[in-house]
């Protein structure tokens, strides 16, 4: 019996699944009486700043960090994260879905364990589509989506034809827009790291988006991110929404969503190419190298990402609330299959996302909806800001893209990628 | 040259200096250490995400910043924001001060209500404005224009800087009012009475008696507000995040972006140095203006 419990500080993001994890603290402490959990729960952008500052300055404030597919390979390479090599037998590493596991590795070493993983897909209102006599094909295209949005747009009754992310940020509007650019045949950089943000494919994709949103989007689209759109769609203000697969559980839960009964699913729409048309992201738990409680931290992260944890959430909170996208066993579970009719869509989308081959033309980077280089946060957010300006009607798309192309060239020169 | 007072004690002599030394030294260190560190960092290649890339950069950070179109747009935004808010608060504050100087029922309560916005935290008032006043679907302003049959304005995407100016002006108007109202109370009633006997109308009284009397107070309001308005941050952070595009990115916000979103300490420090220079230029002009006013 340990006289004094070790306290570990866990930093996480205020998404639904993590709030559930925090709510199960007692269960963990009951099973591990020698460890106490101290939570720091923050909004995504703030969390990112705090994590990055702490890890880069070796601050050592945190024992467990919640970070994403973008940070893990970069930080792992820098030696900022503890490699996870000796995981216990019962953890069953091989049960983790492969693209997700690959995304959290650098070389062959795993640096973080996936808490939940997501791709993107299309949600729509079955009832409205039926009324309008629309059949959704196996694989919708963006041109079709445009037609449907036009047909179903009804601003007088607070019904937007389509809701898409408009809030600027590399993880907000650019996550979605990168997949749109990919499917239109564009890419962030060519093989020599020259930015291609004002290429024809980019202009076509962004013009399409701006036009679509200005005509059939909700009002105030430039301030809508994932959470705002989730609220809009579940209150019944959108006919179509293309966003993270992790929203499916919430939308399908009748307690949280008014449209649970009328929810339709489809793969994310495509344009020129299916490559990179849906993203791959996972929120994962990692141990910074500066932590002084590495063993206790590893005990916690293996608990929170285990099969037993999935079972615990399923039995206490309901099966639609289990963290999706991380383990094959979750999808083989009959209880989950029955509760979540969208499960197969999500699994397919995640399995078919390839961060190493996400664009029509070859590219030098890893990542579907981001570029796994340290400079990308700054670049992505800058581009996101300018596209938001184009969406708000402050400047033409062409001018916005030319401006960020220039800014990105400057950034890449400064970082030494191009002469 | 040591002046001698009537009492025979020296002013600015050794004795008083030695007594002031600890306080002055402390204040000096308080200022010089952060300033020196900022200057030092601004000459370094220092990005948190590139641990191997350190070293002396010379003026590279400054060059990178001064050739960045974002910097000039941020300077313009800063000046627009400061200028408009000053204009609104000084003009509005003067008119309100005259109004609240009149005798009327419930004047005490009205004064308290008019001054209260100053005591609301910037982040809170920005949130209230964003979600309850200016929200395009469930804000008070949207409801107002709908009930008047006008089109609904999506404030933060179509009029971003105007929205921020409105919010900041709403916060600082009470401050101007407070100072000017206090100044109004020292206005000599006999003078006003005499003017009225000579047949001066309310407008003439305002322009020839009240306004000259308020001149000093107005200078003080301009000076103090200027210092605070140069560094407006919370209202922008909460409402528009500097966007759309760079429409509401002022210097303070640009430095924040470089330091905490790009993790580029070198460039952010260079931005800080430029902001200090800009603030000093503005302050020199202001101090001159105010000093002239005080002399007259």
XYZ file of C-alpha atoms in Angstrom, chain B:
296
model
C 23.685 74.380 -10.389
C 22.052 73.712 -7.050
C 19.003 75.769 -6.208
C 18.567 76.719 -2.578
C 15.201 76.772 -0.923
C 14.230 79.332 1.701
C 14.593 76.638 4.348
C 18.250 76.233 3.372
C 17.834 72.616 2.277
C 19.097 71.738 -1.158
C 16.848 70.470 -3.893
C 18.271 67.626 -5.956
C 21.275 67.604 -3.734
C 23.251 64.574 -2.639
C 21.137 63.867 0.392
C 17.846 63.636 -1.429
C 19.435 61.722 -4.290
C 20.795 59.075 -1.977
C 17.374 58.693 -0.439
C 15.742 58.318 -3.852
C 18.360 55.964 -5.222
C 16.841 52.601 -4.197
C 13.428 53.419 -5.637
C 14.830 54.902 -8.833
C 17.203 51.968 -9.313
C 14.414 49.488 -8.874
C 12.181 51.285 -11.366
C 15.048 51.569 -13.811
C 15.791 47.843 -13.589
C 12.077 47.146 -13.913
C 12.194 48.898 -17.275
C 15.639 48.112 -18.595
C 15.863 44.351 -18.060
C 12.838 43.392 -20.183
C 13.782 46.019 -22.749
C 17.340 44.728 -22.988
C 16.119 41.146 -23.270
C 13.685 42.102 -26.016
C 16.460 43.865 -27.912
C 18.761 40.874 -27.453
C 16.152 38.354 -28.636
C 15.308 40.541 -31.615
C 18.888 40.075 -32.849
C 18.759 36.293 -32.408
C 17.615 33.514 -34.687
C 15.287 32.063 -32.083
C 12.355 29.849 -32.961
C 11.000 27.468 -30.328
C 10.296 24.803 -32.921
C 13.841 24.769 -34.330
C 16.090 23.953 -31.433
C 19.147 23.598 -33.681
C 18.690 26.866 -35.506
C 19.854 29.382 -32.886
C 22.565 31.988 -33.228
C 23.136 35.625 -34.003
C 20.898 36.910 -36.772
C 21.941 40.560 -36.940
C 19.132 42.579 -38.448
C 17.581 39.627 -40.285
C 14.465 39.615 -38.083
C 13.898 43.298 -38.719
C 14.387 42.859 -42.423
C 11.967 39.934 -42.472
C 9.402 41.979 -40.583
C 9.788 45.273 -42.423
C 9.370 43.557 -45.783
C 6.238 41.813 -44.508
C 3.075 43.445 -45.869
C 1.315 42.284 -42.682
C 3.358 44.728 -40.577
C 2.252 47.801 -42.502
C -1.337 46.676 -42.509
C -1.103 46.120 -38.744
C 0.314 49.617 -38.202
C -2.520 51.107 -40.225
C -5.058 49.088 -38.246
C -3.490 50.197 -34.960
C -3.701 53.876 -35.898
C -7.257 53.554 -37.242
C -8.385 51.803 -34.095
C -6.742 54.335 -31.776
C -7.919 57.325 -33.840
C -11.545 56.309 -34.093
C -11.894 55.195 -30.493
C -10.297 58.453 -29.305
C -12.643 60.507 -31.466
C -15.734 58.639 -30.290
C -14.824 58.651 -26.595
C -13.717 62.281 -26.425
C -16.686 63.682 -28.346
C -19.182 61.319 -26.714
C -17.625 61.748 -23.281
C -17.827 65.546 -23.492
C -21.468 65.507 -24.555
C -22.382 62.985 -21.865
C -20.497 64.992 -19.235
C -22.538 68.072 -20.125
C -25.701 65.979 -20.004
C -24.988 64.397 -16.635
C -24.091 67.798 -15.206
C -27.753 68.843 -15.571
C -30.139 68.322 -12.686
C -32.667 65.579 -13.384
C -34.543 62.796 -11.598
C -32.379 59.765 -10.872
C -29.166 61.447 -11.945
C -27.076 59.480 -9.442
C -28.293 56.107 -10.756
C -27.891 57.227 -14.367
C -24.289 58.236 -13.677
C -23.461 54.874 -12.111
C -25.032 53.045 -15.056
C -23.154 55.155 -17.586
C -19.834 54.500 -15.889
C -20.310 50.782 -15.239
C -19.046 49.401 -18.608
C -15.556 50.487 -17.565
C -15.602 47.887 -14.789
C -16.440 44.946 -17.053
C -13.417 42.837 -18.004
C -12.388 43.278 -21.666
C -12.756 39.560 -22.461
C -16.210 39.459 -20.891
C -17.508 42.526 -22.667
C -16.091 41.251 -25.972
C -17.897 37.935 -25.468
C -21.140 39.665 -24.579
C -20.926 41.848 -27.683
C -19.989 38.887 -29.879
C -22.653 36.437 -28.765
C -25.490 38.591 -27.482
C -25.313 41.831 -29.459
C -23.671 41.252 -32.834
C -24.437 37.587 -33.514
C -26.068 37.387 -36.971
C -28.760 34.903 -35.984
C -29.453 35.431 -32.285
C -28.018 38.858 -31.434
C -29.965 41.889 -30.258
C -28.782 43.964 -33.221
C -29.913 41.293 -35.693
C -33.318 41.205 -34.009
C -33.528 45.009 -34.156
C -32.784 45.228 -37.858
C -35.111 42.306 -38.583
C -37.975 43.960 -36.771
C -37.304 47.176 -38.707
C -37.343 45.194 -41.941
C -33.671 45.861 -42.673
C -31.162 43.227 -43.828
C -29.203 41.566 -41.014
C -25.548 42.584 -40.787
C -22.985 39.896 -40.086
C -20.851 42.313 -38.068
C -17.601 40.448 -37.618
C -17.229 39.295 -41.197
C -18.544 42.304 -43.103
C -17.525 45.147 -40.761
C -14.787 43.592 -38.620
C -12.772 46.689 -37.667
C -15.909 48.782 -37.168
C -17.214 46.127 -34.762
C -13.999 46.106 -32.752
C -14.007 49.930 -32.651
C -17.586 49.921 -31.354
C -16.735 47.446 -28.584
C -13.580 49.254 -27.481
C -15.274 52.657 -27.641
C -18.115 51.325 -25.488
C -15.544 50.264 -22.905
C -13.597 53.509 -22.850
C -16.431 56.007 -23.104
C -17.119 55.758 -19.338
C -13.471 56.522 -18.592
C -13.613 59.733 -20.620
C -16.955 60.551 -19.039
C -15.599 60.051 -15.527
C -12.646 62.407 -16.002
C -14.644 65.037 -17.885
C -17.525 64.961 -15.434
C -15.109 65.602 -12.580
C -13.664 68.510 -14.541
C -17.153 69.865 -15.230
C -17.852 70.024 -11.535
C -15.117 72.594 -11.024
C -16.693 74.883 -13.618
C -17.582 78.216 -12.055
C -21.371 78.608 -11.984
C -21.083 82.414 -11.661
C -19.281 82.569 -14.986
C -22.036 80.613 -16.720
C -24.655 82.717 -15.011
C -22.936 85.920 -16.147
C -22.756 84.674 -19.710
C -26.432 83.826 -19.631
C -27.223 87.386 -18.350
C -25.310 88.759 -21.302
C -27.599 86.772 -23.583
C -25.385 83.815 -24.535
C -27.311 80.751 -25.754
C -26.511 77.172 -24.654
C -24.326 76.573 -27.723
C -22.281 79.682 -27.152
C -21.843 78.792 -23.492
C -20.670 75.307 -24.478
C -18.148 76.499 -27.048
C -16.823 79.582 -25.250
C -16.927 78.523 -21.613
C -17.368 74.789 -21.077
C -15.049 73.497 -23.804
C -12.069 75.752 -22.964
C -12.545 74.771 -19.333
C -12.407 71.069 -20.275
C -9.331 71.431 -22.472
C -6.868 70.157 -19.898
C -9.034 67.240 -18.901
C -9.480 66.296 -22.552
C -5.706 66.322 -23.063
C -5.294 64.006 -20.113
C -7.994 61.661 -21.440
C -6.320 61.544 -24.862
C -2.933 60.815 -23.379
C -4.019 58.033 -21.043
C -6.338 56.369 -23.563
C -3.643 56.488 -26.209
C -1.301 54.450 -24.031
C -3.924 51.774 -23.428
C -5.457 51.715 -26.897
C -2.133 51.062 -28.621
C -2.083 47.640 -26.975
C -5.704 46.511 -27.385
C -5.603 42.726 -27.540
C -8.319 40.870 -25.641
C -11.220 42.284 -27.650
C -9.575 41.231 -30.916
C -8.531 37.818 -29.612
C -12.044 36.990 -28.442
C -14.045 38.313 -31.382
C -12.220 38.095 -34.710
C -8.799 36.551 -34.009
C -7.313 39.333 -36.097
C -9.343 38.434 -39.173
C -10.948 38.061 -41.556
C -7.618 38.153 -43.333
C -5.677 40.858 -41.523
C -8.615 43.238 -41.165
C -8.380 43.496 -37.377
C -4.744 42.559 -36.767
C -3.126 45.431 -34.884
C 0.516 45.524 -33.797
C -0.132 43.835 -30.461
C -2.002 41.010 -32.159
C 0.642 40.599 -34.854
C 3.325 40.217 -32.177
C 1.135 37.606 -30.501
C 0.758 35.694 -33.777
C 4.499 35.670 -34.385
C 5.413 34.731 -30.825
C 2.728 32.267 -29.808
C 1.280 30.923 -33.037
C 4.479 30.815 -35.086
C 6.710 30.385 -32.002
C 9.172 32.772 -33.620
C 10.593 34.638 -30.633
C 13.155 36.546 -32.726
C 10.679 38.134 -35.107
C 8.170 38.751 -32.317
C 10.818 40.624 -30.316
C 11.706 42.693 -33.366
C 8.003 43.503 -33.624
C 8.041 44.516 -29.976
C 10.943 46.882 -30.564
C 9.146 48.434 -33.536
C 6.030 48.843 -31.385
C 8.071 50.617 -28.701
C 9.504 53.004 -31.296
C 6.055 53.709 -32.718
C 4.596 54.308 -29.255
C 7.415 56.736 -28.472
C 6.904 58.707 -31.684
C 3.214 59.045 -30.887
C 3.918 59.894 -27.258
C 6.385 62.665 -28.152
C 3.774 64.349 -30.341
C 1.145 63.921 -27.671
C 3.266 65.206 -24.834
C 4.069 68.305 -26.869
C 0.436 68.875 -27.656
C -0.642 68.445 -24.075
C 2.184 70.580 -22.736
C 1.172 73.382 -25.089
C -2.376 73.125 -23.843
C -1.325 73.242 -20.241
C 0.810 76.320 -20.829
C -2.069 78.265 -22.345
